[in-house]
Coordinates of C-alpha atoms and ligand atoms in Angstrom, one line a residue:
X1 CA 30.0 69.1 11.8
X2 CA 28.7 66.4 9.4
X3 CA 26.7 63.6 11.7
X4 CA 26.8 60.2 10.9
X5 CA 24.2 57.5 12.7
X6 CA 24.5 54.0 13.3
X7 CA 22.3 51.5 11.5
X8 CA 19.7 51.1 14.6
X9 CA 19.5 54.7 15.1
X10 CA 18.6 54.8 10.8
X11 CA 16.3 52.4 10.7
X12 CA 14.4 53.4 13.4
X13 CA 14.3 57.3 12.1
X14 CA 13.0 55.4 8.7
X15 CA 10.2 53.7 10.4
X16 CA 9.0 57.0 11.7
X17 CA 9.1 58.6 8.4
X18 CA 7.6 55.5 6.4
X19 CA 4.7 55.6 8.9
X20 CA 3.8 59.0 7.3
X21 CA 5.0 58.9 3.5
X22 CA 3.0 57.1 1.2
X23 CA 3.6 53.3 0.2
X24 CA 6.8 53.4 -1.5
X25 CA 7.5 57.1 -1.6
X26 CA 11.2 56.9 0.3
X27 CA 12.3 54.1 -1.9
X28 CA 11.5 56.1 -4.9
X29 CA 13.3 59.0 -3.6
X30 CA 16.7 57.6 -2.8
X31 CA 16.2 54.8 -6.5
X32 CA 15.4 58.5 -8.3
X33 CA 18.8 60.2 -6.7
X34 CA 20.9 56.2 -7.1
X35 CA 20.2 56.7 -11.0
X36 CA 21.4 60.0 -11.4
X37 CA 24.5 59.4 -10.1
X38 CA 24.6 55.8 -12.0
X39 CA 24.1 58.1 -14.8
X40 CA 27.2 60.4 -13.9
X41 CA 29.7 57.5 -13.8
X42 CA 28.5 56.8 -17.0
X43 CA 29.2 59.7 -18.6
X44 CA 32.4 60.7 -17.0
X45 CA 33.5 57.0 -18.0
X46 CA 32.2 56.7 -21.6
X47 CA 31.3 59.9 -22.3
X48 CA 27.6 59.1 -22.4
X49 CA 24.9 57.8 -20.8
X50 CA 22.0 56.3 -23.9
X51 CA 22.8 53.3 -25.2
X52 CA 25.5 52.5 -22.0
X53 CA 25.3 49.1 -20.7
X54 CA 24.3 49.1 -16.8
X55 CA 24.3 45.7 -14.5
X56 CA 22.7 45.3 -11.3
X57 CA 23.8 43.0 -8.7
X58 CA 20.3 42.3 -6.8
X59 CA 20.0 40.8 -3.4
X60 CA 16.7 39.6 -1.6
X61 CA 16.3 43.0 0.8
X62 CA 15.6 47.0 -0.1
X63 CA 18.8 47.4 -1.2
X64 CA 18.1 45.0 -4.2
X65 CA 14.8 47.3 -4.6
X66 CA 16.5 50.6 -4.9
X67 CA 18.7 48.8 -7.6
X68 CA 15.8 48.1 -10.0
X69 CA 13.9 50.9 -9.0
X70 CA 17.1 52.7 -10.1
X71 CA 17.6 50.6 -13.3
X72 CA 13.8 51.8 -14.4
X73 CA 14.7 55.3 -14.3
X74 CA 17.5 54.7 -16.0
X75 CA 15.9 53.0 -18.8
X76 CA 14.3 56.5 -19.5
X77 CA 17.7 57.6 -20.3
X78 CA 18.1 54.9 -22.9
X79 CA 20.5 52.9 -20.7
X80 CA 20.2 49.1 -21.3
X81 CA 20.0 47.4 -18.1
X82 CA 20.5 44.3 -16.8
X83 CA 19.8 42.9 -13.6
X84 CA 21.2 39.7 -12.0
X85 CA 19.3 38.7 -9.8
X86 CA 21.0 36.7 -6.4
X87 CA 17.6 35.0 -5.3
X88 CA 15.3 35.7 -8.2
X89 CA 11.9 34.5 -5.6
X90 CA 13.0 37.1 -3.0
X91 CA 13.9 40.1 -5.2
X92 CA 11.6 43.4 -4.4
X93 CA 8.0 42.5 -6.4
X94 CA 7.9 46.2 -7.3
X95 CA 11.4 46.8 -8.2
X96 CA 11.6 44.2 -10.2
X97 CA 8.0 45.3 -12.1
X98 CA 8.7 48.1 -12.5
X99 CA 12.3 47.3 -14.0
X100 CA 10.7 45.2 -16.4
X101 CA 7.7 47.5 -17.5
X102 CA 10.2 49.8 -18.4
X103 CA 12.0 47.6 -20.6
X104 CA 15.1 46.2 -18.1
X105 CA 15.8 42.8 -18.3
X106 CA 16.6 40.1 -15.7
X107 CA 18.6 37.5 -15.4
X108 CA 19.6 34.8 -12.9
X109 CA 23.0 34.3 -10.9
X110 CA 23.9 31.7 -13.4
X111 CA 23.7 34.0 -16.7
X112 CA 25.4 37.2 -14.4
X113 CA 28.5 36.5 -15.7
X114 CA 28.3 37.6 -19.5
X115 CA 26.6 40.4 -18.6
X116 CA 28.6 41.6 -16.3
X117 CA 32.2 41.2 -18.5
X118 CA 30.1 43.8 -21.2
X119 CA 29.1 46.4 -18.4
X120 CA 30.0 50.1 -18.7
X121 CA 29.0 50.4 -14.9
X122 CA 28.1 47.8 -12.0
X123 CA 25.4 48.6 -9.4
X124 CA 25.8 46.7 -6.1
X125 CA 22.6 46.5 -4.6
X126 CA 23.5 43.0 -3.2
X127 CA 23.1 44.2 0.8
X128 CA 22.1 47.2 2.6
X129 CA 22.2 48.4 6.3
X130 CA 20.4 45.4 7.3
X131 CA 23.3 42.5 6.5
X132 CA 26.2 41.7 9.1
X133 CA 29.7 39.4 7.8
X134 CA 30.7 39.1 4.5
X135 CA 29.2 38.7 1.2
X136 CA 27.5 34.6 0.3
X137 CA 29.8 32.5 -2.4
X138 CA 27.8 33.0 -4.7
X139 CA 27.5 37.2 -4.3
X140 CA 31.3 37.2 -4.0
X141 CA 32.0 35.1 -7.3
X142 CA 30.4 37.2 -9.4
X143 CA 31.5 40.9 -7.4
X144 CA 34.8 39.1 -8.1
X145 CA 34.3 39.3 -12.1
X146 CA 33.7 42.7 -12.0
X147 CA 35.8 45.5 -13.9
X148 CA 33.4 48.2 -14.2
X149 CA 33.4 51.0 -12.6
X150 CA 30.6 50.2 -9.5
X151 CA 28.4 52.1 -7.9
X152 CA 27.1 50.9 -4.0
X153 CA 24.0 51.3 -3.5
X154 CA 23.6 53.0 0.2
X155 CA 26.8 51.2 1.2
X156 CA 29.7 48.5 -0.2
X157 CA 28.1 44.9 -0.2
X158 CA 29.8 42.8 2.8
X159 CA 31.6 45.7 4.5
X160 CA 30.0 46.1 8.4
X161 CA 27.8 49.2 8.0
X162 CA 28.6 49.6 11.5
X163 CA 32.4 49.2 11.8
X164 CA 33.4 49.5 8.4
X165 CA 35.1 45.7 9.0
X166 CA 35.6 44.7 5.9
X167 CA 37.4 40.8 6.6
X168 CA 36.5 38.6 3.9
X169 CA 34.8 39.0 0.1
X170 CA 33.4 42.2 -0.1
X171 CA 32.3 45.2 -3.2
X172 CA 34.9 47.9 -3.7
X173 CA 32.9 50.8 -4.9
X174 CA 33.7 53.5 -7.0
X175 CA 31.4 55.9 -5.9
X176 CA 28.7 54.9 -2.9
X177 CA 25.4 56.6 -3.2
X178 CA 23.7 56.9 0.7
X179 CA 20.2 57.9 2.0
X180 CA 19.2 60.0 4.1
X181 CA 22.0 60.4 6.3
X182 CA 25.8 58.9 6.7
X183 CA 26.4 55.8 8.2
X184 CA 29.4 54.6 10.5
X185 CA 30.6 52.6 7.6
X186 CA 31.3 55.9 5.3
X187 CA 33.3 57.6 7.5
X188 CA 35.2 53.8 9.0
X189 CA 35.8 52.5 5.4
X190 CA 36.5 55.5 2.7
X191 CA 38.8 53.4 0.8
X192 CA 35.7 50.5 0.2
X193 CA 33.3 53.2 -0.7
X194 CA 34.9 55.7 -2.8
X195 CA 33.0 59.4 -3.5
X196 CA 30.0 59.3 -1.1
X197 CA 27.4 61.3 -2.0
X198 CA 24.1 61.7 0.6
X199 CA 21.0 62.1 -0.9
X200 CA 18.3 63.4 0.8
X201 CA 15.1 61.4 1.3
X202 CA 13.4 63.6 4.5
X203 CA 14.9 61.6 7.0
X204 CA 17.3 64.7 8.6
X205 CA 14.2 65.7 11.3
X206 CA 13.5 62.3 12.1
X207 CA 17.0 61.9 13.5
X208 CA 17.8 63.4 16.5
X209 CA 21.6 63.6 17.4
X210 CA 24.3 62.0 15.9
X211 CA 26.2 59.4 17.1
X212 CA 29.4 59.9 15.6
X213 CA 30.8 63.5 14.0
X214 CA 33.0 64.5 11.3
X215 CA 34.8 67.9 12.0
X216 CA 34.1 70.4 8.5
X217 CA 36.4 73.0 7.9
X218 CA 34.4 75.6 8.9
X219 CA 34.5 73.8 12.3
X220 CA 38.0 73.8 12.3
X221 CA 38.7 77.3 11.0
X222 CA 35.8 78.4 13.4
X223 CA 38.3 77.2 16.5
X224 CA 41.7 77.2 15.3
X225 CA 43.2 79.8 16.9
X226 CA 44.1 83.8 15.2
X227 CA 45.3 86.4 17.4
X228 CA 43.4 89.3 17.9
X229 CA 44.6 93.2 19.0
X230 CA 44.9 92.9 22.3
X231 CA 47.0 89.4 21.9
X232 CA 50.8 88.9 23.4
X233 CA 52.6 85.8 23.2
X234 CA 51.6 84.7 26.0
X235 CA 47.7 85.3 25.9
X236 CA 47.4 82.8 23.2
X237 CA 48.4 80.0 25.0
X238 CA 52.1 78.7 25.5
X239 CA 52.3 75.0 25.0
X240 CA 55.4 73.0 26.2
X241 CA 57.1 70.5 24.7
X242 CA 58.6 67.5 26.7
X243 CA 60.0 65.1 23.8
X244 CA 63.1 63.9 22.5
X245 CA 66.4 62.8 23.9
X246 CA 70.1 63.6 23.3
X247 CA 70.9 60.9 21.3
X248 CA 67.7 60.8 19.5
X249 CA 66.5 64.3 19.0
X250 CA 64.0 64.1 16.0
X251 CA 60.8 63.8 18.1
X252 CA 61.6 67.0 20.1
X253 CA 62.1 69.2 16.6
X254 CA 59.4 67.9 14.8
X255 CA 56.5 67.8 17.6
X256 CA 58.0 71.6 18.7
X257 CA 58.5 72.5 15.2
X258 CA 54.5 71.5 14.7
X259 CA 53.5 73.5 17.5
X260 CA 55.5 76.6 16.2
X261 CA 54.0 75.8 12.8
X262 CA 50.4 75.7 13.9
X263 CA 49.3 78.5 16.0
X264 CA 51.6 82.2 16.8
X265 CA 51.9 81.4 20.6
X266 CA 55.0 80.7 22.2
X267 CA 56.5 77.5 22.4
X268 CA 58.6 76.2 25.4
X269 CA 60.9 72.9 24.7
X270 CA 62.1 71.2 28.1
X271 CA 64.1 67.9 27.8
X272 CA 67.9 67.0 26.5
X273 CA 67.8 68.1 22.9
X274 CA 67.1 71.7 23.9
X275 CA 70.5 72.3 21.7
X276 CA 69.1 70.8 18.8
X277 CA 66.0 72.1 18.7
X278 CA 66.8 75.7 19.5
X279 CA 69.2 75.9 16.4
X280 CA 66.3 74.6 14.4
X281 CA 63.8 76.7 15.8
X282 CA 65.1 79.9 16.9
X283 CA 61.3 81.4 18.3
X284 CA 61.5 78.3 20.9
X285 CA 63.0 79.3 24.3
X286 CA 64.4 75.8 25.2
X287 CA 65.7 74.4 28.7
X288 CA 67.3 71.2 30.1
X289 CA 64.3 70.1 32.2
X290 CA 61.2 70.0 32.2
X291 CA 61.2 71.4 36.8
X292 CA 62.7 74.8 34.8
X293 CA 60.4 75.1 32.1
X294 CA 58.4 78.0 33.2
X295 CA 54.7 78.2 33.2
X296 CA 52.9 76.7 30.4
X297 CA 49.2 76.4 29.3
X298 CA 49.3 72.9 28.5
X299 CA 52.3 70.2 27.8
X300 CA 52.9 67.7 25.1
X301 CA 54.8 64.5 26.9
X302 CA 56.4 61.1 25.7
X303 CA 57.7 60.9 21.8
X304 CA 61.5 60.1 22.5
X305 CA 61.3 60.5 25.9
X306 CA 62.1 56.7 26.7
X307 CA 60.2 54.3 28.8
X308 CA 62.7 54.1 32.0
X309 CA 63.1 56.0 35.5
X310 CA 63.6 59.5 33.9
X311 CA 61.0 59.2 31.6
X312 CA 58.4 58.3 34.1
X313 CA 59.8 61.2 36.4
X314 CA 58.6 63.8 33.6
X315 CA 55.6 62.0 33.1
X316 CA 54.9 62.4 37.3
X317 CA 56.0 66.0 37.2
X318 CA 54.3 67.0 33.8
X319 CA 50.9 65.6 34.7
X320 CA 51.0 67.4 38.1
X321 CA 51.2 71.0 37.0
X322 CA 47.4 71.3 36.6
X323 CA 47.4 72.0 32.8
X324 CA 45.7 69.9 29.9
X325 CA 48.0 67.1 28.8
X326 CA 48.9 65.2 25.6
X327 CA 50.7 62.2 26.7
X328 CA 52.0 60.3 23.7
X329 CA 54.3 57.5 22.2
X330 CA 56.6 56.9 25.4
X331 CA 54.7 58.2 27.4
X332 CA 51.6 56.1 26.5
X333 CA 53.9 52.5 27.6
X334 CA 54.7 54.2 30.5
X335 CA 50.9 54.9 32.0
X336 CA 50.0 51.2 30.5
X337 CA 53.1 49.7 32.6
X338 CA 53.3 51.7 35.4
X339 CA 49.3 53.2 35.5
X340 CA 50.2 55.0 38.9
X341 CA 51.7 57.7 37.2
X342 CA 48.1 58.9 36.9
X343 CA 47.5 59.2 40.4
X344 CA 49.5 62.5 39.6
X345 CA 47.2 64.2 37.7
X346 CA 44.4 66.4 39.0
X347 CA 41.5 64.4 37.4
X348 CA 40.1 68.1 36.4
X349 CA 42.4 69.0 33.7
X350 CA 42.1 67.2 30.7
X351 CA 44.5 64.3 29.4
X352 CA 44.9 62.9 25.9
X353 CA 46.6 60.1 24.7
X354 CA 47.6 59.2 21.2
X355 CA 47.8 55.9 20.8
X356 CA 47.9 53.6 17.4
X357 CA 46.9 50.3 18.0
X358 CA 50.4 48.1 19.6
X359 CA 49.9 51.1 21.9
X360 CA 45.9 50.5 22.7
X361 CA 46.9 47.1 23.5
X362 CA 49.2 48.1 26.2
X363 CA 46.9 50.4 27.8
X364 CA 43.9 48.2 27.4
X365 CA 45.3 44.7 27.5
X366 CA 43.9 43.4 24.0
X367 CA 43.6 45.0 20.3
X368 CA 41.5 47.5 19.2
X369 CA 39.3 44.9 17.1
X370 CA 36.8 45.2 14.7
X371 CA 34.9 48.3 16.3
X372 CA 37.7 50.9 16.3
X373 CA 34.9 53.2 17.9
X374 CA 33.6 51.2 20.6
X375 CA 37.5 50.5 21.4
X376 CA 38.1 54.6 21.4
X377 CA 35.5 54.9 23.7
X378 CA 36.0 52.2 26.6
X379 CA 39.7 53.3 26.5
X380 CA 38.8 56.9 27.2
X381 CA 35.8 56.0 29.4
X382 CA 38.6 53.9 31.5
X383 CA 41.2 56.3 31.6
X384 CA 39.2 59.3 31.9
X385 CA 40.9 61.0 28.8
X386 CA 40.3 62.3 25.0
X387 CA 41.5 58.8 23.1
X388 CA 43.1 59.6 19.6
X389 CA 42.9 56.0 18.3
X390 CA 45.5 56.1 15.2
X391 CA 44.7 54.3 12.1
X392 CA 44.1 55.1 8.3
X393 CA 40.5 56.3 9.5
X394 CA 41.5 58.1 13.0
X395 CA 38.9 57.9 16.1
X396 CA 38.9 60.6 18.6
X397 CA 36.3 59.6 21.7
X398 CA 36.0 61.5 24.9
X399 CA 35.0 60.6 27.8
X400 CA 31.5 61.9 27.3
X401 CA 30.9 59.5 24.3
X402 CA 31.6 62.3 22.0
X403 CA 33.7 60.5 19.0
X404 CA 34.7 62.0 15.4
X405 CA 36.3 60.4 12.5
X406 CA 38.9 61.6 10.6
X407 CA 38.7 61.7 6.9
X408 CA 42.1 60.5 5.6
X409 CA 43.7 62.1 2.8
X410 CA 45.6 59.4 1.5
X411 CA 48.0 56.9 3.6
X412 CA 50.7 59.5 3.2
X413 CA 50.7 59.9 7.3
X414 CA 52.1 56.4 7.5
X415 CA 56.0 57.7 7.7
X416 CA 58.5 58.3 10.4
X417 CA 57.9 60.8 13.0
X418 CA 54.5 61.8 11.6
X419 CA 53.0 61.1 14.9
X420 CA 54.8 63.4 16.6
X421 CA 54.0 66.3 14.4
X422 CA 50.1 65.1 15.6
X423 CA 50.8 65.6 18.9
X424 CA 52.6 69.0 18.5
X425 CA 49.5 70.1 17.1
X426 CA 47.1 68.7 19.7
X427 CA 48.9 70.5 22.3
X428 CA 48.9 73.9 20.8
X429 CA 45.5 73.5 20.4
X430 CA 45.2 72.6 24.0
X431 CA 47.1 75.6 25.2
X432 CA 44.7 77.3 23.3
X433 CA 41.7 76.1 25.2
X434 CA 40.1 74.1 22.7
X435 CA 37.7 71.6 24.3
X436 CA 40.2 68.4 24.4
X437 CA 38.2 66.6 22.2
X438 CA 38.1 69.0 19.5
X439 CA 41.4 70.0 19.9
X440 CA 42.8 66.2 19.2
X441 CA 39.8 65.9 16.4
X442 CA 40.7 69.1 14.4
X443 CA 44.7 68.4 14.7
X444 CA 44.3 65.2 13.3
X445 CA 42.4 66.7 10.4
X446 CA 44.9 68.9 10.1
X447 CA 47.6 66.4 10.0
X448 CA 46.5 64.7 7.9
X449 CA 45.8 67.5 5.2
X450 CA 49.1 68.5 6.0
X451 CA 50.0 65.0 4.7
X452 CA 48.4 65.0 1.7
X453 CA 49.8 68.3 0.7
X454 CA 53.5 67.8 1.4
X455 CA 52.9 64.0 -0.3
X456 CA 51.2 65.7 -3.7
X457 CA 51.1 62.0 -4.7
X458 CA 54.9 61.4 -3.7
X459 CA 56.4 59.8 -0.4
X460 CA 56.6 62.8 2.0
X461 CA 58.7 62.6 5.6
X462 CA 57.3 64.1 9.2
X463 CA 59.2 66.9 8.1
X464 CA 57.9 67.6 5.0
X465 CA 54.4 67.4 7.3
X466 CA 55.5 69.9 10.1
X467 CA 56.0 72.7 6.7
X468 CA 52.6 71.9 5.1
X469 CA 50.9 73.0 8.1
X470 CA 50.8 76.5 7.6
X471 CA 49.3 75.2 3.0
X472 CA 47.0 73.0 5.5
X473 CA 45.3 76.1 7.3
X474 CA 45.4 78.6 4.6
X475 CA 43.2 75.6 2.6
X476 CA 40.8 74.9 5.7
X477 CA 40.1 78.7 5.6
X478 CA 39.9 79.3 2.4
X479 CA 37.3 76.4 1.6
X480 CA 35.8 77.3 5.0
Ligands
NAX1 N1 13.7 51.4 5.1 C1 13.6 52.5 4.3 O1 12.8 53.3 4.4 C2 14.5 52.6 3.2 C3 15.5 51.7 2.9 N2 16.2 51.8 1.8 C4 17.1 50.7 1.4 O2 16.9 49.5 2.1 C5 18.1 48.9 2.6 C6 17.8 48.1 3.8 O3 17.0 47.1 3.3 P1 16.5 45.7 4.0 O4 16.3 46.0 5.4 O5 15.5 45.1 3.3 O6 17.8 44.8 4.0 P2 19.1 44.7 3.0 O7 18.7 45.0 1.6 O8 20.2 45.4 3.7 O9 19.4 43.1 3.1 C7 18.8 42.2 3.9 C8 18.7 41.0 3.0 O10 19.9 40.4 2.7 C9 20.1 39.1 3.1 N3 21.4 39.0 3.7 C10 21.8 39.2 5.0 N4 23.1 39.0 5.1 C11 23.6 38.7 3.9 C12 24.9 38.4 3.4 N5 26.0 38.4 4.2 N6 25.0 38.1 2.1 C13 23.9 38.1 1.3 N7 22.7 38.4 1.7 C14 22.5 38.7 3.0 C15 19.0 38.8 4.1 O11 18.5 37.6 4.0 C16 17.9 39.9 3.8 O12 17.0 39.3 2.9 C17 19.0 50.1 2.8 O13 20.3 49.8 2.9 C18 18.6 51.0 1.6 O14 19.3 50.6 0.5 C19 16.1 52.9 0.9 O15 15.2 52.4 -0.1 C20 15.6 54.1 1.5 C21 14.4 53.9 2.3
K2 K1 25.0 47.6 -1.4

């Protein structure tokens, strides 16, 4: 799994390591590995580097330092170099020496807009991890002129390095160049930062554990469930599927048709399309209701299933068989109105819910907010449960404070019935065994690489989704 910290944890694993690395030494380190990637935009977007035109956009902190530390390296590859500088008495005395010994030039706020029309490449060293809100007037006018191609330095100006909140002016980078080790605002906000690449400045041992995790696939293909010799259908796990109505039968095909699609179990399908969904999936055995279902390892519960009496009487008879649980769509309105339900469950066996954010609102009485992770956690911490909090960057907390980010693949998820083909998958994995947190983090990776193959840069549909599963796997392992 790929760890990511939060700014407090990285600056105090920094102080440790500057306390026993010579004067300088860390900020040379991460400048060194800022210019060679500065130097790769270059080339991939003018087919050079010497005689390229580079700006830097310099603030008053370290971040404006590893910008002209960068610059001076670069200048050693014949790059001309520019650097505007935001508050010309505060920027980093060394940088900016150094910069200028090897040639760099530097300018003030007022002259940064000629040089910046002429740049082949922009370097945004306006803020690092030590600046909170959005960028100053003056930083945002001239981030505004830019149509470079720009390269962050550690993270995008003015987007939270904490939350990835990025509410007012703020640097859209290209590709975002990082030290050391990922921050919350890489994994929150991949559409402000672009490529990130980590480079390493000997900060990994000073670390300790992360606070935040992004499943790999080897961690997924490691736990995704393959039958082995001595496996029957039933052995695997069977997962059943409570979804779906008569008049509105889609939920109950696609979230069965996911779970058929993502591991070699058995499925069972209890509810009033059981017509519907047996013609369309012929390996499901399907009944009427979900007291006749048979035994299952763990149920799916809620897309379709409406919000009323009946509803709420599968919810009640679902979470009291004793098995893990993925309550979703319907059934998450039904535990936020009527939060008794719960009392049915044995509070051993684990619950997920699925909710985007209209949905976190019911269960928790306001919006997610600006810290989608803090809100994933005090939802699961208050309801005891795995919290899949849906959104273009997906949080999954447990209980336990354990919480991974999914890396999107695109917005292709954002279609009809795609959440229902997530919770298929989370309950297959469940039947499985998986750990409930792992199990909701790995399907929604899943998902959405299921997404971005059926999409292959067109509109896809939840169907579409439920028959990349098996592309989605086969690619997990492979790269695995
Ligand atoms: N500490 C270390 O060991 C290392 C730090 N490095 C760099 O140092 C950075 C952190 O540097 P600093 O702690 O000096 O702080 P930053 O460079 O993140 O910025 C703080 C400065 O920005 C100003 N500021 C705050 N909010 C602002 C806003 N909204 N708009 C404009 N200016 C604002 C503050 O007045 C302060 O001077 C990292 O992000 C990284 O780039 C790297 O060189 C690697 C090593
Ligand atoms: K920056």
């Amino acid at each position: 799994m790929q760890g990511i910290w939060t700014t407090a944890r990285i600056r105090a694993a920094e102080d440790r390591l500057l306390a026993v690395t010579p004067d300088g030494e860390l900020m040379r380190r991460a400048a060194f590995g800022l210019a060679t990637q500065v130097a790769a935009v270059l080339a991939e977007g003018t087919g050079g580097v010497s005689g390229r035109r580079a700006v830097l956009l310099v603030g008053s902190g370290n971040n404006g330092g590893d910008a002209l530390w960068a610059g001076a390296f670069l200048r050693r590859r014949g790059v001309a170099v520019t650097a505007v500088l935001l508050d010309p008495a505060k920027a980093h005395t060394a940088g900016l020496a150094a910069l200028r010994r090897s040639g760099g030039r530097s300018v003030s706020a007022v002259d940064g807009p000629q040089w910046i029309s002429r740049a082949d490449v922009v370097v945004d060293g306006i803020v690092g991890i030590s600046a909170r809100g959005p960028l100053r007037p003056e930083a945002a006018r001239l981030a505004g002129l830019v149509a470079a191609p720009v390269v962050a330095v550690d993270l995008p100006s003015g987007v939270d390095p904490d939350t990835g909140a990025a509410d007012g002016p703020h640097v859209t980078a290209t590709r975002t160049v990082t030290f050391g080790a990922l921050k919350p605002v890489h994994a929150l906000a991949p559409q402000e930062c672009g490529v990130v690449v980590l480079v390493d400045i000997g900060l990994r041992p000073s670390l300790g554990e992360p606070d935040l995790y992004r499943l790999e696939p080897a961690d997924i293909a490691a736990v995704w469930p393959v039958p082995g010799p001595g496996d029957d259908k039933y052995s695997q796990g069977v997962v059943g599927i409570a979804a779906g109505s008569a008049t509105y039968p889609g939920a109950a095909v696609l979230a069965s048709g996911s779970a058929v699609r993502a591991t070699a179990g058995m499925v069972r399908y209890a509810g009033h399309a059981a017509d519907v969904v047996r013609a369309r999936w012929p390996e499901i055995v399907a009944t009427g209701s979900v007291t006749d279902a048979g035994r299952v390892q763990a149920w799916v519960v809620g897309p379709g299933i409406g919000t009323g009496a009946e509803g709420r009487e599968v919810l009640r008879h679902i979470l009291g068989q004793g098995v893990p649980v993925c309550a979703d769509a319907d059934a998450t309105t039904i535990i936020a109105h009527t939060p008794e339900v719960l009392d049915a469950r044995d509070p051993d066996t684990p619950l997920v819910l699925t909710p985007h954010a209209g949905e976190y609102e019911r269960l928790m009485g306001r919006r997610p907010g600006a810290d989608r992770v803090a809100a994933a956690r005090e939802a699961a911490a208050k309801y005891d449960a795995v919290v899949l909090l849906k959104g273009h960057c997906t949080v999954v907390a447990a209980p336990d404070g354990r919480v991974a980010v999914n890396q999107p693949h695109g917005s292709w998820l954002a279609t009809a019935g795609s959440g229902d083909v997530l919770t298929g998958l989370v309950g297959s994995l469940l039947a499985a065994g998986l750990d409930p947190w792992l199990a909701a983090a790995a399907a929604a990776q899943v998902h959405s690489l299921a997404g971005a193959l059926a999409a292959e840069d067109v509109p896809t549909s939840a169907s579409g989704l439920v028959d990349a599963i098996p592309a989605a796997l086969r690619l997990i392992r492979a790269v695995a």
